[in-house]
Amino acid sequence: SQQGEEDPQALSIQEGENATMNCSYKTSINNLQWYRQNSGRGLVHLILIRSNEREKHSGRLRVTLDTSKKSSSLLITASRAADTASYFCAHGVNTDKLIFGTGTRLQVFP
Amino acid sequence: DAGITQSPRYKITETGRQVTLMCHQTWSHSYMFWYRQDLGHGLRLIYYSAAADITDKGEVPDGYVVSRSKTENFPLTLESATRSQTSVYFCASSESTSPGGRFFGPGTRLTVL
């Protein structure tokens, strides 16, 4: 299977703390994306990083990509209770194909 | 309303019945996708379409049929539903330029008894 894996599967932190999620994949990619899914809802696109980029920021989100290790990380700084959700990485193999990982469930306690 | 919608949101059916899940987007995105989400498997691609009248198989296409006669609609049909097709189904779309993020619908929770 080409499916990526995420680590940890679940993460619980207090508001104000930083949350780090990791993603590994198996194939060559042209981009990697992170999505958030609130309970019972569809996925929402957060950020995209291209294979020739090493780091990208968007608000409180920081994404890194290490293509030599086939891994990526998502850092959420100063987390809030509203950040409670599942987070998925998805790696883009070509124009059409985007392969999702199994997700990390993040719980942020007030 | 602008965006991507799915109907029905919830569906209960019986083994062997035909079921069609609807997906409609208002952005005129070229690409549309169907995923299923199951515990422990994340999202898996069933079928996708690069444009009207162009469809292709994803990772788990068996037991499903799609069509795309209009750019804005991408229905998914389970020809003879099985219990293993109990899942949450998500439709998504994206613009023609690559790479790009997917825009997801709210999902359809399907239960096959």
PDB file of C-alpha atoms in Angstrom:
ATOM      1  CA  SER A   1       0.000   0.000   0.000  1.00  0.00           C
ATOM      2  CA  GLN A   2       1.151   3.528  -0.741  1.00  0.00           C
ATOM      3  CA  GLN A   3      -0.804   4.909   2.193  1.00  0.00           C
ATOM      4  CA  GLY A   4       1.125   7.217   4.476  1.00  0.00           C
ATOM      5  CA  GLU A   5       1.352   6.840   8.210  1.00  0.00           C
ATOM      6  CA  GLU A   6       0.950   9.418  10.887  1.00  0.00           C
ATOM      7  CA  ASP A   7       2.394   9.590  14.319  1.00  0.00           C
ATOM      8  CA  PRO A   8       1.110   9.806  16.958  1.00  0.00           C
ATOM      9  CA  GLN A   9      -2.329   8.324  16.353  1.00  0.00           C
ATOM     10  CA  ALA A  10      -3.681  10.456  19.188  1.00  0.00           C
ATOM     11  CA  LEU A  11      -2.372  13.486  21.034  1.00  0.00           C
ATOM     12  CA  SER A  12      -3.758  15.313  24.068  1.00  0.00           C
ATOM     13  CA  ILE A  13      -2.416  18.682  25.174  1.00  0.00           C
ATOM     14  CA  GLN A  14      -3.425  21.756  27.132  1.00  0.00           C
ATOM     15  CA  GLU A  15      -4.406  25.049  25.528  1.00  0.00           C
ATOM     16  CA  GLY A  16      -1.374  27.169  24.821  1.00  0.00           C
ATOM     17  CA  GLU A  17       0.932  24.221  24.236  1.00  0.00           C
ATOM     18  CA  ASN A  18       2.370  23.325  20.855  1.00  0.00           C
ATOM     19  CA  ALA A  19       1.203  20.228  18.991  1.00  0.00           C
ATOM     20  CA  THR A  20       3.470  18.339  16.622  1.00  0.00           C
ATOM     21  CA  MET A  21       2.279  15.638  14.258  1.00  0.00           C
ATOM     22  CA  ASN A  22       4.459  13.603  11.959  1.00  0.00           C
ATOM     23  CA  CYS A  23       3.766  11.957   8.659  1.00  0.00           C
ATOM     24  CA  SER A  24       5.744   9.420   6.668  1.00  0.00           C
ATOM     25  CA  TYR A  25       5.188   8.244   3.134  1.00  0.00           C
ATOM     26  CA  LYS A  26       6.685   5.665   0.829  1.00  0.00           C
ATOM     27  CA  THR A  27       6.804   7.056  -2.698  1.00  0.00           C
ATOM     28  CA  SER A  28       8.284  10.006  -4.531  1.00  0.00           C
ATOM     29  CA  ILE A  29       6.032  13.023  -4.297  1.00  0.00           C
ATOM     30  CA  ASN A  30       5.470  16.362  -5.953  1.00  0.00           C
ATOM     31  CA  ASN A  31       3.675  17.879  -2.986  1.00  0.00           C
ATOM     32  CA  LEU A  32       2.414  17.128   0.494  1.00  0.00           C
ATOM     33  CA  GLN A  33      -0.749  18.545   2.011  1.00  0.00           C
ATOM     34  CA  TRP A  34      -2.275  18.706   5.467  1.00  0.00           C
ATOM     35  CA  TYR A  35      -5.988  18.616   6.195  1.00  0.00           C
ATOM     36  CA  ARG A  36      -8.125  19.031   9.292  1.00  0.00           C
ATOM     37  CA  GLN A  37     -11.345  17.165   9.977  1.00  0.00           C
ATOM     38  CA  ASN A  38     -13.686  18.157  12.739  1.00  0.00           C
ATOM     39  CA  SER A  39     -15.893  15.418  14.101  1.00  0.00           C
ATOM     40  CA  GLY A  40     -18.662  14.514  11.669  1.00  0.00           C
ATOM     41  CA  ARG A  41     -17.490  16.944   9.013  1.00  0.00           C
ATOM     42  CA  GLY A  42     -15.592  16.924   5.754  1.00  0.00           C
ATOM     43  CA  LEU A  43     -11.877  17.591   5.486  1.00  0.00           C
ATOM     44  CA  VAL A  44     -10.569  21.118   5.213  1.00  0.00           C
ATOM     45  CA  HIS A  45      -7.350  21.892   3.362  1.00  0.00           C
ATOM     46  CA  LEU A  46      -4.797  23.610   5.618  1.00  0.00           C
ATOM     47  CA  ILE A  47      -1.525  23.916   3.793  1.00  0.00           C
ATOM     48  CA  LEU A  48       0.427  22.558   0.828  1.00  0.00           C
ATOM     49  CA  ILE A  49       4.182  22.215   0.598  1.00  0.00           C
ATOM     50  CA  ARG A  50       5.914  21.381  -2.665  1.00  0.00           C
ATOM     51  CA  SER A  51       8.633  18.788  -2.931  1.00  0.00           C
ATOM     52  CA  ASN A  52      11.291  21.460  -3.512  1.00  0.00           C
ATOM     53  CA  GLU A  53      10.337  23.336  -0.337  1.00  0.00           C
ATOM     54  CA  ARG A  54      11.611  22.513   3.131  1.00  0.00           C
ATOM     55  CA  GLU A  55       9.402  24.639   5.359  1.00  0.00           C
ATOM     56  CA  LYS A  56       6.207  26.604   5.070  1.00  0.00           C
ATOM     57  CA  HIS A  57       4.193  28.739   7.457  1.00  0.00           C
ATOM     58  CA  SER A  58       0.548  29.719   7.608  1.00  0.00           C
ATOM     59  CA  GLY A  59      -0.611  31.562  10.693  1.00  0.00           C
ATOM     60  CA  ARG A  60      -0.007  29.247  13.658  1.00  0.00           C
ATOM     61  CA  LEU A  61       0.864  26.338  11.374  1.00  0.00           C
ATOM     62  CA  ARG A  62       4.375  25.336  10.419  1.00  0.00           C
ATOM     63  CA  VAL A  63       5.005  22.470   8.047  1.00  0.00           C
ATOM     64  CA  THR A  64       8.368  20.914   7.306  1.00  0.00           C
ATOM     65  CA  LEU A  65       9.228  18.442   4.597  1.00  0.00           C
ATOM     66  CA  ASP A  66      12.248  16.153   4.397  1.00  0.00           C
ATOM     67  CA  THR A  67      12.123  14.312   1.097  1.00  0.00           C
ATOM     68  CA  SER A  68      15.293  12.352   1.893  1.00  0.00           C
ATOM     69  CA  LYS A  69      13.539  10.813   4.893  1.00  0.00           C
ATOM     70  CA  LYS A  70      10.132  10.806   3.195  1.00  0.00           C
ATOM     71  CA  SER A  71       8.607  12.582   6.156  1.00  0.00           C
ATOM     72  CA  SER A  72       6.770  15.741   7.088  1.00  0.00           C
ATOM     73  CA  SER A  73       5.695  17.388  10.302  1.00  0.00           C
ATOM     74  CA  LEU A  74       2.896  19.763  11.197  1.00  0.00           C
ATOM     75  CA  LEU A  75       3.393  22.076  14.150  1.00  0.00           C
ATOM     76  CA  ILE A  76       0.458  23.973  15.609  1.00  0.00           C
ATOM     77  CA  THR A  77       1.706  26.664  17.958  1.00  0.00           C
ATOM     78  CA  ALA A  78      -0.205  28.069  20.920  1.00  0.00           C
ATOM     79  CA  SER A  79      -3.005  25.558  20.470  1.00  0.00           C
ATOM     80  CA  ARG A  80      -6.625  26.364  21.236  1.00  0.00           C
ATOM     81  CA  ALA A  81      -9.582  24.192  22.163  1.00  0.00           C
ATOM     82  CA  ALA A  82     -10.942  24.917  18.675  1.00  0.00           C
ATOM     83  CA  ASP A  83      -7.930  23.091  17.200  1.00  0.00           C
ATOM     84  CA  THR A  84      -9.402  19.819  18.489  1.00  0.00           C
ATOM     85  CA  ALA A  85      -9.819  17.704  15.362  1.00  0.00           C
ATOM     86  CA  SER A  86      -8.220  14.959  13.338  1.00  0.00           C
ATOM     87  CA  TYR A  87      -5.330  15.954  11.129  1.00  0.00           C
ATOM     88  CA  PHE A  88      -4.405  14.129   7.956  1.00  0.00           C
ATOM     89  CA  CYS A  89      -1.408  14.377   5.715  1.00  0.00           C
ATOM     90  CA  ALA A  90      -1.791  13.569   2.050  1.00  0.00           C
ATOM     91  CA  HIS A  91       1.011  13.156  -0.401  1.00  0.00           C
ATOM     92  CA  GLY A  92       0.605  13.990  -4.045  1.00  0.00           C
ATOM     93  CA  VAL A  93       2.118  11.450  -6.397  1.00  0.00           C
ATOM     94  CA  ASN A  94       0.986  13.124  -9.594  1.00  0.00           C
ATOM     95  CA  THR A  95      -1.633  15.548 -10.828  1.00  0.00           C
ATOM     96  CA  ASP A  96      -4.543  13.299 -10.047  1.00  0.00           C
ATOM     97  CA  LYS A  97      -3.531  11.109  -7.152  1.00  0.00           C
ATOM     98  CA  LEU A  98      -3.452  12.230  -3.537  1.00  0.00           C
ATOM     99  CA  ILE A  99      -2.852   9.536  -0.928  1.00  0.00           C
ATOM    100  CA  PHE A 100      -4.088  10.172   2.596  1.00  0.00           C
ATOM    101  CA  GLY A 101      -2.606   8.964   5.835  1.00  0.00           C
ATOM    102  CA  THR A 102      -4.647   7.494   8.674  1.00  0.00           C
ATOM    103  CA  GLY A 103      -4.664  10.691  10.710  1.00  0.00           C
ATOM    104  CA  THR A 104      -3.763  12.030  14.137  1.00  0.00           C
ATOM    105  CA  ARG A 105      -6.557  12.806  16.600  1.00  0.00           C
ATOM    106  CA  LEU A 106      -5.699  15.971  18.493  1.00  0.00           C
ATOM    107  CA  GLN A 107      -7.491  16.877  21.719  1.00  0.00           C
ATOM    108  CA  VAL A 108      -6.813  20.300  23.185  1.00  0.00           C
ATOM    109  CA  PHE A 109      -8.061  20.770  26.730  1.00  0.00           C
ATOM    110  CA  PRO A 110      -9.067  24.239  27.918  1.00  0.00           C
TER     111      PRO A 110
ATOM    112  CA  ASP B   1     -25.407  27.858  -2.251  1.00  0.00           C
ATOM    113  CA  ALA B   2     -21.827  27.927  -3.394  1.00  0.00           C
ATOM    114  CA  GLY B   3     -19.584  25.030  -2.593  1.00  0.00           C
ATOM    115  CA  ILE B   4     -19.776  21.290  -2.710  1.00  0.00           C
ATOM    116  CA  THR B   5     -22.810  19.407  -1.463  1.00  0.00           C
ATOM    117  CA  GLN B   6     -23.648  15.758  -0.993  1.00  0.00           C
ATOM    118  CA  SER B   7     -26.954  13.998  -0.704  1.00  0.00           C
ATOM    119  CA  PRO B   8     -28.275  12.209   1.131  1.00  0.00           C
ATOM    120  CA  ARG B   9     -26.291  12.915   4.291  1.00  0.00           C
ATOM    121  CA  TYR B  10     -27.423   9.649   5.861  1.00  0.00           C
ATOM    122  CA  LYS B  11     -28.618   6.483   4.186  1.00  0.00           C
ATOM    123  CA  ILE B  12     -29.567   3.054   5.444  1.00  0.00           C
ATOM    124  CA  THR B  13     -30.050   0.332   2.893  1.00  0.00           C
ATOM    125  CA  GLU B  14     -30.103  -3.431   2.636  1.00  0.00           C
ATOM    126  CA  THR B  15     -27.636  -5.839   1.109  1.00  0.00           C
ATOM    127  CA  GLY B  16     -28.158  -6.223  -2.623  1.00  0.00           C
ATOM    128  CA  ARG B  17     -29.911  -2.913  -3.208  1.00  0.00           C
ATOM    129  CA  GLN B  18     -28.645  -0.270  -5.573  1.00  0.00           C
ATOM    130  CA  VAL B  19     -27.743   3.045  -3.962  1.00  0.00           C
ATOM    131  CA  THR B  20     -26.697   6.309  -5.571  1.00  0.00           C
ATOM    132  CA  LEU B  21     -24.864   9.016  -3.692  1.00  0.00           C
ATOM    133  CA  MET B  22     -24.994  12.469  -5.222  1.00  0.00           C
ATOM    134  CA  CYS B  23     -22.311  15.126  -5.351  1.00  0.00           C
ATOM    135  CA  HIS B  24     -22.687  18.639  -6.723  1.00  0.00           C
ATOM    136  CA  GLN B  25     -20.156  21.479  -6.891  1.00  0.00           C
ATOM    137  CA  THR B  26     -20.684  25.071  -7.956  1.00  0.00           C
ATOM    138  CA  TRP B  27     -17.089  26.094  -8.652  1.00  0.00           C
ATOM    139  CA  SER B  28     -16.773  24.488 -12.091  1.00  0.00           C
ATOM    140  CA  HIS B  29     -13.752  22.577 -10.846  1.00  0.00           C
ATOM    141  CA  SER B  30     -12.431  20.143 -13.414  1.00  0.00           C
ATOM    142  CA  TYR B  31     -11.466  17.428 -10.954  1.00  0.00           C
ATOM    143  CA  MET B  32     -13.894  15.528  -8.759  1.00  0.00           C
ATOM    144  CA  PHE B  33     -13.203  12.622  -6.441  1.00  0.00           C
ATOM    145  CA  TRP B  34     -14.958  10.037  -4.319  1.00  0.00           C
ATOM    146  CA  TYR B  35     -13.343   8.757  -1.130  1.00  0.00           C
ATOM    147  CA  ARG B  36     -14.479   6.404   1.566  1.00  0.00           C
ATOM    148  CA  GLN B  37     -13.386   6.803   5.149  1.00  0.00           C
ATOM    149  CA  ASP B  38     -13.119   3.831   7.460  1.00  0.00           C
ATOM    150  CA  LEU B  39     -11.556   3.505  10.878  1.00  0.00           C
ATOM    151  CA  GLY B  40      -7.955   2.418  10.587  1.00  0.00           C
ATOM    152  CA  HIS B  41      -7.774   3.115   6.856  1.00  0.00           C
ATOM    153  CA  GLY B  42      -8.038   6.852   6.609  1.00  0.00           C
ATOM    154  CA  LEU B  43      -9.418   8.040   3.293  1.00  0.00           C
ATOM    155  CA  ARG B  44      -9.200   5.818   0.265  1.00  0.00           C
ATOM    156  CA  LEU B  45      -9.882   6.944  -3.262  1.00  0.00           C
ATOM    157  CA  ILE B  46     -12.686   5.105  -5.040  1.00  0.00           C
ATOM    158  CA  TYR B  47     -12.948   6.932  -8.357  1.00  0.00           C
ATOM    159  CA  TYR B  48     -12.020  10.287  -9.759  1.00  0.00           C
ATOM    160  CA  SER B  49     -12.779  12.385 -12.789  1.00  0.00           C
ATOM    161  CA  ALA B  50     -10.531  14.882 -14.532  1.00  0.00           C
ATOM    162  CA  ALA B  51     -13.355  16.382 -16.598  1.00  0.00           C
ATOM    163  CA  ALA B  52     -16.837  15.643 -17.868  1.00  0.00           C
ATOM    164  CA  ASP B  53     -16.999  12.188 -19.452  1.00  0.00           C
ATOM    165  CA  ILE B  54     -13.542  11.279 -18.126  1.00  0.00           C
ATOM    166  CA  THR B  55     -13.365   8.953 -15.124  1.00  0.00           C
ATOM    167  CA  ASP B  56     -10.707   6.687 -13.701  1.00  0.00           C
ATOM    168  CA  LYS B  57     -10.356   4.117 -10.960  1.00  0.00           C
ATOM    169  CA  GLY B  58      -8.802   4.837  -7.636  1.00  0.00           C
ATOM    170  CA  GLU B  59      -7.534   2.483  -4.979  1.00  0.00           C
ATOM    171  CA  VAL B  60     -10.813   0.703  -4.129  1.00  0.00           C
ATOM    172  CA  PRO B  61     -13.183   0.846  -7.147  1.00  0.00           C
ATOM    173  CA  ASP B  62     -14.752  -2.624  -6.972  1.00  0.00           C
ATOM    174  CA  GLY B  63     -18.514  -2.569  -6.486  1.00  0.00           C
ATOM    175  CA  TYR B  64     -18.848   1.091  -7.454  1.00  0.00           C
ATOM    176  CA  VAL B  65     -19.820   2.893 -10.643  1.00  0.00           C
ATOM    177  CA  VAL B  66     -19.470   6.579 -11.460  1.00  0.00           C
ATOM    178  CA  SER B  67     -20.504   8.888 -14.245  1.00  0.00           C
ATOM    179  CA  ARG B  68     -19.798  12.507 -15.068  1.00  0.00           C
ATOM    180  CA  SER B  69     -22.109  13.812 -17.768  1.00  0.00           C
ATOM    181  CA  LYS B  70     -21.943  17.367 -16.381  1.00  0.00           C
ATOM    182  CA  THR B  71     -18.960  19.131 -14.857  1.00  0.00           C
ATOM    183  CA  GLU B  72     -20.823  19.967 -11.666  1.00  0.00           C
ATOM    184  CA  ASN B  73     -22.187  16.515 -10.832  1.00  0.00           C
ATOM    185  CA  PHE B  74     -20.393  13.306  -9.968  1.00  0.00           C
ATOM    186  CA  PRO B  75     -22.770  10.581  -8.703  1.00  0.00           C
ATOM    187  CA  LEU B  76     -21.468   7.389  -7.131  1.00  0.00           C
ATOM    188  CA  THR B  77     -23.549   4.226  -7.480  1.00  0.00           C
ATOM    189  CA  LEU B  78     -23.261   1.057  -5.476  1.00  0.00           C
ATOM    190  CA  GLU B  79     -24.739  -1.455  -7.872  1.00  0.00           C
ATOM    191  CA  SER B  80     -25.446  -4.149  -5.287  1.00  0.00           C
ATOM    192  CA  ALA B  81     -24.628  -2.924  -1.823  1.00  0.00           C
ATOM    193  CA  THR B  82     -22.652  -5.136   0.555  1.00  0.00           C
ATOM    194  CA  ARG B  83     -22.033  -4.782   4.287  1.00  0.00           C
ATOM    195  CA  SER B  84     -18.379  -4.036   3.604  1.00  0.00           C
ATOM    196  CA  GLN B  85     -19.502  -0.865   1.849  1.00  0.00           C
ATOM    197  CA  THR B  86     -20.808   0.563   5.115  1.00  0.00           C
ATOM    198  CA  SER B  87     -18.704   3.677   5.420  1.00  0.00           C
ATOM    199  CA  VAL B  88     -18.623   7.436   5.276  1.00  0.00           C
ATOM    200  CA  TYR B  89     -18.313   8.673   1.713  1.00  0.00           C
ATOM    201  CA  PHE B  90     -16.753  11.989   0.822  1.00  0.00           C
ATOM    202  CA  CYS B  91     -16.894  13.793  -2.453  1.00  0.00           C
ATOM    203  CA  ALA B  92     -14.198  16.346  -3.252  1.00  0.00           C
ATOM    204  CA  SER B  93     -13.250  18.681  -6.056  1.00  0.00           C
ATOM    205  CA  SER B  94     -10.191  20.638  -7.108  1.00  0.00           C
ATOM    206  CA  GLU B  95      -9.179  23.117  -9.748  1.00  0.00           C
ATOM    207  CA  SER B  96      -7.537  21.983 -12.931  1.00  0.00           C
ATOM    208  CA  THR B  97      -4.142  23.444 -12.104  1.00  0.00           C
ATOM    209  CA  SER B  98      -1.798  21.184 -10.247  1.00  0.00           C
ATOM    210  CA  PRO B  99      -0.978  20.793  -7.477  1.00  0.00           C
ATOM    211  CA  GLY B 100      -3.931  21.908  -5.500  1.00  0.00           C
ATOM    212  CA  GLY B 101      -5.882  21.228  -2.371  1.00  0.00           C
ATOM    213  CA  ARG B 102      -9.086  19.291  -2.429  1.00  0.00           C
ATOM    214  CA  PHE B 103     -12.379  20.844  -1.342  1.00  0.00           C
ATOM    215  CA  PHE B 104     -14.468  18.280   0.484  1.00  0.00           C
ATOM    216  CA  GLY B 105     -18.188  17.869   0.854  1.00  0.00           C
ATOM    217  CA  PRO B 106     -19.788  17.154   4.235  1.00  0.00           C
ATOM    218  CA  GLY B 107     -19.959  13.407   3.671  1.00  0.00           C
ATOM    219  CA  THR B 108     -22.644  10.735   3.407  1.00  0.00           C
ATOM    220  CA  ARG B 109     -22.866   8.134   6.138  1.00  0.00           C
ATOM    221  CA  LEU B 110     -24.023   4.891   4.514  1.00  0.00           C
ATOM    222  CA  THR B 111     -25.085   1.841   6.467  1.00  0.00           C
ATOM    223  CA  VAL B 112     -25.710  -1.425   4.661  1.00  0.00           C
ATOM    224  CA  LEU B 113     -27.705  -3.930   6.720  1.00  0.00           C
TER     225      LEU B 113
END
